[in-house]
Amino acid sequence: QVQLVESGGGLVQPGGSLRLSCAASGIIFSIYDISWYRQAPGKQRELVATITSGGSTNYADSVKGRFTISRDNVKNTVYLQMNSLKPEDTAVYYCNARTQYNNYWGQGTQVTVSS
């Protein structure tokens, strides 16, 4: 059974930091491209960052220079380090694992940036 379990969300003040984790099981983790998406209330889900199976990374313009995605193929875990958080970063953050043939989602973790 495939599982992607996100953790690390919460309430943080503007300018603060959070680190999200996505722990995977039931897949050959190292061959998957892993992405973080987010969805704010009333908005479409948007791609935040991707790390490929080879370790290449891509970021949405809105988070470049503030967020860093990384992966640990021994722990089957992907991280999203989020710094200099803004109220507009408030959303549910989802982990996605994808190959050419498979596509899996986690249940999401809430991030709220507010004073």
XYZ file of C-alpha atoms in Angstrom:
115
model
C 0.000 0.000 0.000
C 1.389 3.351 -1.052
C 1.421 6.110 1.535
C 2.670 9.678 1.464
C 2.450 11.284 4.887
C 3.054 15.005 5.254
C 3.966 16.636 8.525
C 5.423 19.861 9.875
C 2.632 22.288 9.128
C 1.291 24.759 11.644
C 0.792 28.391 12.538
C 3.745 30.732 12.075
C 4.179 34.506 12.109
C 5.134 36.400 8.949
C 8.872 36.177 8.416
C 9.063 32.861 10.215
C 10.118 29.416 9.024
C 8.698 25.918 8.827
C 10.026 22.640 7.502
C 7.567 20.246 5.934
C 8.311 16.544 5.580
C 6.802 13.954 3.275
C 7.502 10.362 4.262
C 6.826 7.751 1.598
C 6.223 4.027 1.881
C 5.155 1.318 -0.535
C 7.096 2.741 -3.493
C 10.638 2.610 -4.833
C 11.154 6.132 -3.619
C 14.371 6.905 -5.448
C 12.830 6.612 -8.926
C 10.043 9.078 -8.251
C 9.960 12.794 -8.944
C 8.541 14.431 -5.821
C 6.676 17.705 -5.760
C 5.036 19.958 -3.228
C 1.766 21.588 -4.228
C -0.409 23.963 -2.251
C -4.027 25.001 -2.324
C -5.378 28.102 -0.649
C -9.104 28.524 0.065
C -10.992 29.362 -3.114
C -7.930 28.889 -5.307
C -6.634 26.160 -7.589
C -3.908 23.821 -6.461
C -0.533 25.149 -7.585
C 2.902 23.634 -7.959
C 5.393 24.946 -5.413
C 8.563 22.922 -5.945
C 9.826 19.721 -7.545
C 12.859 17.535 -6.995
C 13.491 14.925 -9.646
C 14.792 11.409 -9.140
C 18.154 12.752 -10.244
C 18.108 15.572 -7.720
C 17.292 18.509 -10.005
C 15.029 21.137 -8.474
C 12.486 23.631 -9.761
C 10.491 26.285 -7.930
C 7.506 28.491 -8.513
C 8.546 32.106 -8.980
C 6.595 33.068 -5.871
C 8.817 30.957 -3.602
C 12.231 31.182 -5.295
C 14.903 32.227 -2.840
C 12.673 31.448 0.165
C 11.849 27.737 -0.128
C 14.227 24.800 -0.563
C 13.217 21.271 -1.518
C 15.475 18.328 -0.704
C 15.246 14.562 -0.486
C 16.757 11.728 1.537
C 16.504 8.495 -0.416
C 17.636 6.466 2.595
C 14.805 7.770 4.756
C 12.340 7.888 1.818
C 11.544 11.454 2.781
C 11.317 14.785 1.005
C 11.575 18.096 2.824
C 10.401 21.600 2.075
C 12.247 24.241 4.050
C 10.174 27.407 4.020
C 11.780 30.667 5.143
C 10.596 34.268 5.154
C 7.019 33.090 5.154
C 4.294 35.461 4.011
C 0.534 35.468 4.671
C 0.019 34.523 1.028
C 1.861 31.260 1.678
C -1.120 30.147 3.771
C -2.504 26.966 2.222
C -2.798 23.231 2.542
C 0.468 21.749 1.278
C 0.386 18.417 -0.526
C 3.133 15.981 -1.416
C 3.035 14.303 -4.842
C 5.093 11.366 -6.082
C 5.120 10.739 -9.806
C 6.662 8.525 -12.448
C 5.602 8.009 -16.055
C 3.173 5.327 -14.873
C 2.129 6.259 -11.326
C 0.912 9.345 -9.512
C 0.316 9.476 -5.754
C -0.826 12.187 -3.347
C -0.590 12.713 0.362
C -3.418 13.966 2.555
C -1.981 17.450 3.029
C -0.771 19.556 5.923
C -2.057 23.018 6.813
C 0.316 25.980 6.863
C -1.029 29.235 8.255
C 1.043 32.419 8.220
C -0.525 35.052 10.423
C 0.311 37.476 13.159
